[in-house]
Amino acid sequence: MFPPRARGRTGDPRLRALAAALRWLAPRAFFVETEVRGISTVVRPGDVCLDIGAKHGLYTFTLADLAGPGGAVYAVEPLHDPVRVLRSGVRLLGAGNVRVVRCALGRESESATMSLPTRRGRPVHGRAYLTSGAHGPGPNAEFSGQRRVTTAVTTLDSLCRDHGITRVDFVKADVEGAEAAMLDGGQEVLSRHRPALMLEIEERHLAKYGDSVASVTDRLRNLGYRMRVWHRGRWRPVDSVTAAHRNYLFLPER
């Protein structure tokens, strides 16, 4: 259990320096999404955050700085190499408010396989996906090869119960098309905690699971969430998902 929510935001200077660098790079470097800058307007000191599909931690460590020592960040990542990087980063940056959890999230708890695509023999971690429920590789057909990685899958609700997470303020999720399954497995969290959600949503990835942009956005709209995108320095309301953006912020109506 992490400490209860507190107001002050202080922490290791190494973590603060990295987070500041990431926010500066967000509109300038292709490998740092612009929304890294935008979440600073959503996440407050003391918040409890989940980074689902954390990869190498660009969002994890940004969230850790924003939440501060009185908050908590759970970095959920199913792949071996990114998990090692995350755990090393926690140690090197003194990010004591981060806990790394190696698993994937889905509609039900199971042991499953992830497809990790390769390009010129090197893994492309950002495009790995759960094969459970998928009908073929979808857009990953562009890659020359793949590796099969076995991983534990749990639900969002079970993750919170198993780790004693009694509040959730913010969820960032990049799960390569499995967004609907993740939401289905988190109905208790969504209804009880009403967290802000930032989801990567792309039709091409959803389609391989038989889902669609409409199926994801409609269910969140029915739960009382409204959609925004980060554009020109602020979160702006939008009614639909377009090719101009990949990440969408869903805020609950209060």
PDB file of C-alpha atoms in Angstrom:
ATOM      1  CA  MET A   1       0.000   0.000   0.000  1.00  0.00           C
ATOM      2  CA  PHE A   2       1.198   3.482  -0.870  1.00  0.00           C
ATOM      3  CA  PRO A   3       0.609   6.427   1.492  1.00  0.00           C
ATOM      4  CA  PRO A   4      -2.722   8.272   1.353  1.00  0.00           C
ATOM      5  CA  ARG A   5      -3.173  11.237  -0.910  1.00  0.00           C
ATOM      6  CA  ALA A   6      -1.253  14.360   0.094  1.00  0.00           C
ATOM      7  CA  ARG A   7      -1.161  17.862  -1.338  1.00  0.00           C
ATOM      8  CA  GLY A   8       2.531  18.708  -1.657  1.00  0.00           C
ATOM      9  CA  ARG A   9       4.495  17.776  -4.789  1.00  0.00           C
ATOM     10  CA  THR A  10       8.151  17.124  -4.064  1.00  0.00           C
ATOM     11  CA  GLY A  11      10.401  14.249  -4.942  1.00  0.00           C
ATOM     12  CA  ASP A  12      13.825  13.131  -6.048  1.00  0.00           C
ATOM     13  CA  PRO A  13      15.515  15.851  -8.145  1.00  0.00           C
ATOM     14  CA  ARG A  14      16.533  13.234 -10.716  1.00  0.00           C
ATOM     15  CA  LEU A  15      12.887  12.355 -11.309  1.00  0.00           C
ATOM     16  CA  ARG A  16      11.883  16.017 -11.464  1.00  0.00           C
ATOM     17  CA  ALA A  17      14.639  16.713 -13.999  1.00  0.00           C
ATOM     18  CA  LEU A  18      13.599  13.813 -16.258  1.00  0.00           C
ATOM     19  CA  ALA A  19       9.926  14.786 -16.109  1.00  0.00           C
ATOM     20  CA  ALA A  20      10.777  18.396 -16.965  1.00  0.00           C
ATOM     21  CA  ALA A  21      12.878  17.214 -19.896  1.00  0.00           C
ATOM     22  CA  LEU A  22      10.054  15.013 -21.194  1.00  0.00           C
ATOM     23  CA  ARG A  23       7.560  17.859 -21.008  1.00  0.00           C
ATOM     24  CA  TRP A  24      10.001  20.100 -22.895  1.00  0.00           C
ATOM     25  CA  LEU A  25      10.562  17.416 -25.543  1.00  0.00           C
ATOM     26  CA  ALA A  26       6.845  16.623 -25.954  1.00  0.00           C
ATOM     27  CA  PRO A  27       6.132  19.121 -28.759  1.00  0.00           C
ATOM     28  CA  ARG A  28       9.636  18.822 -30.202  1.00  0.00           C
ATOM     29  CA  ALA A  29      10.690  15.145 -30.358  1.00  0.00           C
ATOM     30  CA  PHE A  30       8.856  12.449 -32.327  1.00  0.00           C
ATOM     31  CA  PHE A  31       9.399   9.826 -29.621  1.00  0.00           C
ATOM     32  CA  VAL A  32       7.618  11.823 -26.888  1.00  0.00           C
ATOM     33  CA  GLU A  33       3.882  12.262 -27.432  1.00  0.00           C
ATOM     34  CA  THR A  34       2.528  15.773 -27.029  1.00  0.00           C
ATOM     35  CA  GLU A  35       0.027  14.524 -24.445  1.00  0.00           C
ATOM     36  CA  VAL A  36       2.944  14.054 -22.024  1.00  0.00           C
ATOM     37  CA  ARG A  37       2.714  17.808 -21.625  1.00  0.00           C
ATOM     38  CA  GLY A  38      -1.071  17.791 -21.404  1.00  0.00           C
ATOM     39  CA  ILE A  39      -1.463  15.395 -18.490  1.00  0.00           C
ATOM     40  CA  SER A  40       0.078  17.994 -16.174  1.00  0.00           C
ATOM     41  CA  THR A  41      -3.285  19.782 -16.319  1.00  0.00           C
ATOM     42  CA  VAL A  42      -5.170  16.636 -15.272  1.00  0.00           C
ATOM     43  CA  VAL A  43      -3.013  14.839 -12.676  1.00  0.00           C
ATOM     44  CA  ARG A  44      -2.606  16.488  -9.273  1.00  0.00           C
ATOM     45  CA  PRO A  45      -0.272  15.858  -6.326  1.00  0.00           C
ATOM     46  CA  GLY A  46      -1.466  12.853  -4.360  1.00  0.00           C
ATOM     47  CA  ASP A  47      -3.297  11.213  -7.280  1.00  0.00           C
ATOM     48  CA  VAL A  48      -3.244   7.467  -7.851  1.00  0.00           C
ATOM     49  CA  CYS A  49      -2.471   6.699 -11.496  1.00  0.00           C
ATOM     50  CA  LEU A  50      -2.317   3.586 -13.657  1.00  0.00           C
ATOM     51  CA  ASP A  51      -0.045   3.459 -16.705  1.00  0.00           C
ATOM     52  CA  ILE A  52      -1.363   0.464 -18.653  1.00  0.00           C
ATOM     53  CA  GLY A  53       0.989  -0.578 -21.424  1.00  0.00           C
ATOM     54  CA  ALA A  54       3.766   1.423 -19.793  1.00  0.00           C
ATOM     55  CA  LYS A  55       6.505   0.341 -22.238  1.00  0.00           C
ATOM     56  CA  HIS A  56       9.738   2.085 -21.159  1.00  0.00           C
ATOM     57  CA  GLY A  57       8.117   4.615 -18.868  1.00  0.00           C
ATOM     58  CA  LEU A  58       7.764   7.957 -20.658  1.00  0.00           C
ATOM     59  CA  TYR A  59       4.334   8.371 -19.081  1.00  0.00           C
ATOM     60  CA  THR A  60       5.171   6.432 -15.911  1.00  0.00           C
ATOM     61  CA  PHE A  61       7.880   8.809 -14.772  1.00  0.00           C
ATOM     62  CA  THR A  62       5.966  11.890 -15.867  1.00  0.00           C
ATOM     63  CA  LEU A  63       3.017  10.688 -13.772  1.00  0.00           C
ATOM     64  CA  ALA A  64       5.326   9.853 -10.859  1.00  0.00           C
ATOM     65  CA  ASP A  65       6.579  13.442 -10.800  1.00  0.00           C
ATOM     66  CA  LEU A  66       3.061  14.900 -11.054  1.00  0.00           C
ATOM     67  CA  ALA A  67       1.568  12.631  -8.367  1.00  0.00           C
ATOM     68  CA  GLY A  68       4.495  13.204  -6.032  1.00  0.00           C
ATOM     69  CA  PRO A  69       5.467  11.151  -2.969  1.00  0.00           C
ATOM     70  CA  GLY A  70       1.919  11.368  -1.608  1.00  0.00           C
ATOM     71  CA  GLY A  71       0.530   9.723  -4.739  1.00  0.00           C
ATOM     72  CA  ALA A  72       1.147   6.442  -6.517  1.00  0.00           C
ATOM     73  CA  VAL A  73       1.772   5.153 -10.023  1.00  0.00           C
ATOM     74  CA  TYR A  74       1.231   1.544 -11.068  1.00  0.00           C
ATOM     75  CA  ALA A  75       3.157   0.812 -14.274  1.00  0.00           C
ATOM     76  CA  VAL A  76       1.486  -2.201 -15.897  1.00  0.00           C
ATOM     77  CA  GLU A  77       3.566  -3.824 -18.636  1.00  0.00           C
ATOM     78  CA  PRO A  78       3.599  -7.448 -19.882  1.00  0.00           C
ATOM     79  CA  LEU A  79       6.935  -7.577 -21.772  1.00  0.00           C
ATOM     80  CA  HIS A  80      10.242  -8.614 -20.162  1.00  0.00           C
ATOM     81  CA  ASP A  81      12.604  -5.977 -21.571  1.00  0.00           C
ATOM     82  CA  PRO A  82      10.462  -2.902 -20.872  1.00  0.00           C
ATOM     83  CA  VAL A  83       9.793  -4.201 -17.347  1.00  0.00           C
ATOM     84  CA  ARG A  84      13.538  -4.404 -16.721  1.00  0.00           C
ATOM     85  CA  VAL A  85      13.955  -0.842 -17.976  1.00  0.00           C
ATOM     86  CA  LEU A  86      11.082   0.360 -15.786  1.00  0.00           C
ATOM     87  CA  ARG A  87      12.461  -1.281 -12.656  1.00  0.00           C
ATOM     88  CA  SER A  88      15.938   0.091 -13.340  1.00  0.00           C
ATOM     89  CA  GLY A  89      14.436   3.547 -13.856  1.00  0.00           C
ATOM     90  CA  VAL A  90      12.584   3.354 -10.550  1.00  0.00           C
ATOM     91  CA  ARG A  91      15.866   2.647  -8.768  1.00  0.00           C
ATOM     92  CA  LEU A  92      17.992   5.180 -10.641  1.00  0.00           C
ATOM     93  CA  LEU A  93      15.444   8.001 -10.378  1.00  0.00           C
ATOM     94  CA  GLY A  94      14.443   7.378  -6.785  1.00  0.00           C
ATOM     95  CA  ALA A  95      10.818   6.989  -7.902  1.00  0.00           C
ATOM     96  CA  GLY A  96       9.562   5.426  -4.704  1.00  0.00           C
ATOM     97  CA  ASN A  97       5.923   6.091  -5.607  1.00  0.00           C
ATOM     98  CA  VAL A  98       6.085   3.724  -8.617  1.00  0.00           C
ATOM     99  CA  ARG A  99       5.231   0.047  -8.520  1.00  0.00           C
ATOM    100  CA  VAL A 100       5.898  -2.049 -11.647  1.00  0.00           C
ATOM    101  CA  VAL A 101       3.412  -4.863 -12.340  1.00  0.00           C
ATOM    102  CA  ARG A 102       4.218  -7.367 -15.054  1.00  0.00           C
ATOM    103  CA  CYS A 103       0.951  -8.430 -16.686  1.00  0.00           C
ATOM    104  CA  ALA A 104      -1.533  -7.496 -19.391  1.00  0.00           C
ATOM    105  CA  LEU A 105      -5.106  -6.347 -18.820  1.00  0.00           C
ATOM    106  CA  GLY A 106      -8.115  -7.857 -20.514  1.00  0.00           C
ATOM    107  CA  ARG A 107     -11.707  -8.991 -20.162  1.00  0.00           C
ATOM    108  CA  GLU A 108     -10.852 -11.924 -17.888  1.00  0.00           C
ATOM    109  CA  SER A 109      -7.935 -13.413 -15.987  1.00  0.00           C
ATOM    110  CA  GLU A 110      -5.964 -15.998 -17.941  1.00  0.00           C
ATOM    111  CA  SER A 111      -2.548 -17.023 -19.219  1.00  0.00           C
ATOM    112  CA  ALA A 112      -2.184 -15.723 -22.756  1.00  0.00           C
ATOM    113  CA  THR A 113       0.261 -15.030 -25.549  1.00  0.00           C
ATOM    114  CA  MET A 114       1.461 -11.713 -26.868  1.00  0.00           C
ATOM    115  CA  SER A 115       2.704 -11.209 -30.394  1.00  0.00           C
ATOM    116  CA  LEU A 116       5.844  -9.063 -30.291  1.00  0.00           C
ATOM    117  CA  PRO A 117       6.657  -7.923 -33.847  1.00  0.00           C
ATOM    118  CA  THR A 118      10.224  -7.645 -35.077  1.00  0.00           C
ATOM    119  CA  ARG A 119      11.845  -5.449 -37.687  1.00  0.00           C
ATOM    120  CA  ARG A 120      15.268  -6.523 -38.965  1.00  0.00           C
ATOM    121  CA  GLY A 121      15.383  -8.937 -36.045  1.00  0.00           C
ATOM    122  CA  ARG A 122      14.786  -6.259 -33.416  1.00  0.00           C
ATOM    123  CA  PRO A 123      11.621  -6.185 -31.257  1.00  0.00           C
ATOM    124  CA  VAL A 124       9.101  -3.374 -31.742  1.00  0.00           C
ATOM    125  CA  HIS A 125       7.656  -3.231 -28.227  1.00  0.00           C
ATOM    126  CA  GLY A 126       5.187  -0.464 -28.980  1.00  0.00           C
ATOM    127  CA  ARG A 127       3.225  -2.682 -31.375  1.00  0.00           C
ATOM    128  CA  ALA A 128       2.963  -5.865 -29.281  1.00  0.00           C
ATOM    129  CA  TYR A 129      -0.593  -7.116 -28.781  1.00  0.00           C
ATOM    130  CA  LEU A 130      -2.544  -9.839 -27.006  1.00  0.00           C
ATOM    131  CA  THR A 131      -3.510 -12.645 -29.379  1.00  0.00           C
ATOM    132  CA  SER A 132      -6.530 -13.640 -27.242  1.00  0.00           C
ATOM    133  CA  GLY A 133      -9.617 -12.576 -29.160  1.00  0.00           C
ATOM    134  CA  ALA A 134      -7.621 -11.224 -32.096  1.00  0.00           C
ATOM    135  CA  HIS A 135      -8.488 -12.288 -35.630  1.00  0.00           C
ATOM    136  CA  GLY A 136      -5.110 -12.172 -37.302  1.00  0.00           C
ATOM    137  CA  PRO A 137      -2.311  -9.604 -36.971  1.00  0.00           C
ATOM    138  CA  GLY A 138      -4.216  -6.637 -38.368  1.00  0.00           C
ATOM    139  CA  PRO A 139      -1.809  -3.801 -39.197  1.00  0.00           C
ATOM    140  CA  ASN A 140       1.079  -5.814 -37.751  1.00  0.00           C
ATOM    141  CA  ALA A 141       1.121  -7.745 -41.017  1.00  0.00           C
ATOM    142  CA  GLU A 142       3.627  -5.085 -42.118  1.00  0.00           C
ATOM    143  CA  PHE A 143       6.344  -6.587 -39.907  1.00  0.00           C
ATOM    144  CA  SER A 144       8.719  -9.250 -41.165  1.00  0.00           C
ATOM    145  CA  GLY A 145       8.553 -11.442 -38.073  1.00  0.00           C
ATOM    146  CA  GLN A 146       7.234 -11.875 -34.563  1.00  0.00           C
ATOM    147  CA  ARG A 147       8.090 -13.425 -31.230  1.00  0.00           C
ATOM    148  CA  ARG A 148       5.588 -15.145 -28.971  1.00  0.00           C
ATOM    149  CA  VAL A 149       5.643 -14.051 -25.330  1.00  0.00           C
ATOM    150  CA  THR A 150       3.569 -15.745 -22.633  1.00  0.00           C
ATOM    151  CA  THR A 151       2.045 -13.401 -20.100  1.00  0.00           C
ATOM    152  CA  ALA A 152      -0.444 -13.360 -17.270  1.00  0.00           C
ATOM    153  CA  VAL A 153      -3.624 -11.434 -18.014  1.00  0.00           C
ATOM    154  CA  THR A 154      -5.804  -9.934 -15.309  1.00  0.00           C
ATOM    155  CA  THR A 155      -8.686  -7.483 -15.255  1.00  0.00           C
ATOM    156  CA  LEU A 156      -8.527  -3.862 -14.183  1.00  0.00           C
ATOM    157  CA  ASP A 157     -10.879  -4.629 -11.313  1.00  0.00           C
ATOM    158  CA  SER A 158      -8.762  -7.599 -10.152  1.00  0.00           C
ATOM    159  CA  LEU A 159      -5.553  -5.584 -10.433  1.00  0.00           C
ATOM    160  CA  CYS A 160      -6.938  -3.001  -8.033  1.00  0.00           C
ATOM    161  CA  ARG A 161      -8.243  -5.604  -5.598  1.00  0.00           C
ATOM    162  CA  ASP A 162      -5.013  -7.635  -5.649  1.00  0.00           C
ATOM    163  CA  HIS A 163      -2.795  -4.598  -5.022  1.00  0.00           C
ATOM    164  CA  GLY A 164      -5.036  -2.912  -2.472  1.00  0.00           C
ATOM    165  CA  ILE A 165      -5.696   0.088  -4.712  1.00  0.00           C
ATOM    166  CA  THR A 166      -8.579   1.886  -3.051  1.00  0.00           C
ATOM    167  CA  ARG A 167      -8.736   4.928  -5.319  1.00  0.00           C
ATOM    168  CA  VAL A 168      -7.942   5.547  -8.983  1.00  0.00           C
ATOM    169  CA  ASP A 169      -7.720   9.102 -10.287  1.00  0.00           C
ATOM    170  CA  PHE A 170      -6.112   8.710 -13.712  1.00  0.00           C
ATOM    171  CA  VAL A 171      -5.652   5.842 -16.179  1.00  0.00           C
ATOM    172  CA  LYS A 172      -3.486   6.013 -19.277  1.00  0.00           C
ATOM    173  CA  ALA A 173      -3.841   2.973 -21.550  1.00  0.00           C
ATOM    174  CA  ASP A 174      -2.056   1.988 -24.750  1.00  0.00           C
ATOM    175  CA  VAL A 175      -3.081  -1.621 -25.416  1.00  0.00           C
ATOM    176  CA  GLU A 176      -2.990  -1.849 -29.213  1.00  0.00           C
ATOM    177  CA  GLY A 177      -6.680  -2.404 -29.876  1.00  0.00           C
ATOM    178  CA  ALA A 178      -7.690  -4.246 -26.693  1.00  0.00           C
ATOM    179  CA  GLU A 179      -9.282  -1.138 -25.181  1.00  0.00           C
ATOM    180  CA  ALA A 180     -12.808  -2.580 -25.157  1.00  0.00           C
ATOM    181  CA  ALA A 181     -11.651  -5.723 -23.314  1.00  0.00           C
ATOM    182  CA  MET A 182      -9.757  -3.627 -20.772  1.00  0.00           C
ATOM    183  CA  LEU A 183     -12.821  -1.441 -20.129  1.00  0.00           C
ATOM    184  CA  ASP A 184     -15.070  -4.500 -19.803  1.00  0.00           C
ATOM    185  CA  GLY A 185     -12.726  -5.830 -17.124  1.00  0.00           C
ATOM    186  CA  GLY A 186     -12.842  -2.551 -15.208  1.00  0.00           C
ATOM    187  CA  GLN A 187     -16.523  -1.818 -14.723  1.00  0.00           C
ATOM    188  CA  GLU A 188     -16.207  -1.605 -10.944  1.00  0.00           C
ATOM    189  CA  VAL A 189     -13.265   0.820 -11.152  1.00  0.00           C
ATOM    190  CA  LEU A 190     -15.035   3.004 -13.715  1.00  0.00           C
ATOM    191  CA  SER A 191     -18.288   3.181 -11.785  1.00  0.00           C
ATOM    192  CA  ARG A 192     -16.817   3.544  -8.293  1.00  0.00           C
ATOM    193  CA  HIS A 193     -13.740   5.729  -8.835  1.00  0.00           C
ATOM    194  CA  ARG A 194     -14.664   7.613 -12.019  1.00  0.00           C
ATOM    195  CA  PRO A 195     -11.028   8.142 -13.077  1.00  0.00           C
ATOM    196  CA  ALA A 196      -9.958  10.344 -15.950  1.00  0.00           C
ATOM    197  CA  LEU A 197      -8.952   8.098 -18.853  1.00  0.00           C
ATOM    198  CA  MET A 198      -6.431   8.728 -21.602  1.00  0.00           C
ATOM    199  CA  LEU A 199      -6.712   6.055 -24.281  1.00  0.00           C
ATOM    200  CA  GLU A 200      -4.907   5.489 -27.544  1.00  0.00           C
ATOM    201  CA  ILE A 201      -7.710   4.779 -30.021  1.00  0.00           C
ATOM    202  CA  GLU A 202      -7.116   3.663 -33.606  1.00  0.00           C
ATOM    203  CA  GLU A 203      -9.625   1.855 -35.813  1.00  0.00           C
ATOM    204  CA  ARG A 204      -6.952  -0.297 -37.450  1.00  0.00           C
ATOM    205  CA  HIS A 205      -5.949  -1.877 -34.129  1.00  0.00           C
ATOM    206  CA  LEU A 206      -9.484  -2.217 -32.774  1.00  0.00           C
ATOM    207  CA  ALA A 207     -10.629  -4.004 -35.939  1.00  0.00           C
ATOM    208  CA  LYS A 208      -8.428  -7.032 -35.325  1.00  0.00           C
ATOM    209  CA  TYR A 209     -10.504  -7.719 -32.199  1.00  0.00           C
ATOM    210  CA  GLY A 210     -13.809  -7.149 -33.982  1.00  0.00           C
ATOM    211  CA  ASP A 211     -14.236  -3.820 -32.192  1.00  0.00           C
ATOM    212  CA  SER A 212     -14.545  -0.294 -33.511  1.00  0.00           C
ATOM    213  CA  VAL A 213     -13.972   3.298 -32.482  1.00  0.00           C
ATOM    214  CA  ALA A 214     -17.725   3.676 -32.014  1.00  0.00           C
ATOM    215  CA  SER A 215     -17.942   0.667 -29.685  1.00  0.00           C
ATOM    216  CA  VAL A 216     -15.327   2.205 -27.374  1.00  0.00           C
ATOM    217  CA  THR A 217     -16.471   5.819 -27.447  1.00  0.00           C
ATOM    218  CA  ASP A 218     -20.163   4.920 -27.159  1.00  0.00           C
ATOM    219  CA  ARG A 219     -19.698   2.816 -24.041  1.00  0.00           C
ATOM    220  CA  LEU A 220     -17.715   5.607 -22.374  1.00  0.00           C
ATOM    221  CA  ARG A 221     -20.294   8.179 -23.403  1.00  0.00           C
ATOM    222  CA  ASN A 222     -22.972   5.970 -21.864  1.00  0.00           C
ATOM    223  CA  LEU A 223     -20.944   5.911 -18.650  1.00  0.00           C
ATOM    224  CA  GLY A 224     -20.996   9.698 -18.553  1.00  0.00           C
ATOM    225  CA  TYR A 225     -17.576  10.408 -20.017  1.00  0.00           C
ATOM    226  CA  ARG A 226     -16.831  13.212 -22.469  1.00  0.00           C
ATOM    227  CA  MET A 227     -13.961  13.184 -24.941  1.00  0.00           C
ATOM    228  CA  ARG A 228     -11.161  15.708 -25.472  1.00  0.00           C
ATOM    229  CA  VAL A 229      -7.904  16.016 -27.418  1.00  0.00           C
ATOM    230  CA  TRP A 230      -4.743  17.939 -26.591  1.00  0.00           C
ATOM    231  CA  HIS A 231      -4.441  20.648 -29.218  1.00  0.00           C
ATOM    232  CA  ARG A 232      -2.616  23.973 -29.163  1.00  0.00           C
ATOM    233  CA  GLY A 233      -1.832  23.829 -25.492  1.00  0.00           C
ATOM    234  CA  ARG A 234      -5.115  22.684 -24.002  1.00  0.00           C
ATOM    235  CA  TRP A 235      -7.648  19.857 -23.905  1.00  0.00           C
ATOM    236  CA  ARG A 236     -10.411  20.650 -26.392  1.00  0.00           C
ATOM    237  CA  PRO A 237     -13.802  18.897 -26.543  1.00  0.00           C
ATOM    238  CA  VAL A 238     -14.400  16.709 -29.615  1.00  0.00           C
ATOM    239  CA  ASP A 239     -17.274  14.547 -30.762  1.00  0.00           C
ATOM    240  CA  SER A 240     -15.414  11.957 -32.814  1.00  0.00           C
ATOM    241  CA  VAL A 241     -12.119  10.139 -33.273  1.00  0.00           C
ATOM    242  CA  THR A 242     -10.133  11.256 -36.315  1.00  0.00           C
ATOM    243  CA  ALA A 243      -6.825  10.411 -37.963  1.00  0.00           C
ATOM    244  CA  ALA A 244      -5.401  13.686 -36.648  1.00  0.00           C
ATOM    245  CA  HIS A 245      -5.058  12.292 -33.101  1.00  0.00           C
ATOM    246  CA  ARG A 246      -4.307   8.952 -31.495  1.00  0.00           C
ATOM    247  CA  ASN A 247      -4.742   9.805 -27.811  1.00  0.00           C
ATOM    248  CA  TYR A 248      -8.064  10.899 -26.339  1.00  0.00           C
ATOM    249  CA  LEU A 249      -8.836  12.111 -22.848  1.00  0.00           C
ATOM    250  CA  PHE A 250     -12.157  11.041 -21.325  1.00  0.00           C
ATOM    251  CA  LEU A 251     -13.329  13.038 -18.334  1.00  0.00           C
ATOM    252  CA  PRO A 252     -16.331  11.983 -16.229  1.00  0.00           C
ATOM    253  CA  GLU A 253     -19.207  14.362 -15.822  1.00  0.00           C
ATOM    254  CA  ARG A 254     -19.331  15.485 -12.224  1.00  0.00           C
TER     255      ARG A 254
END
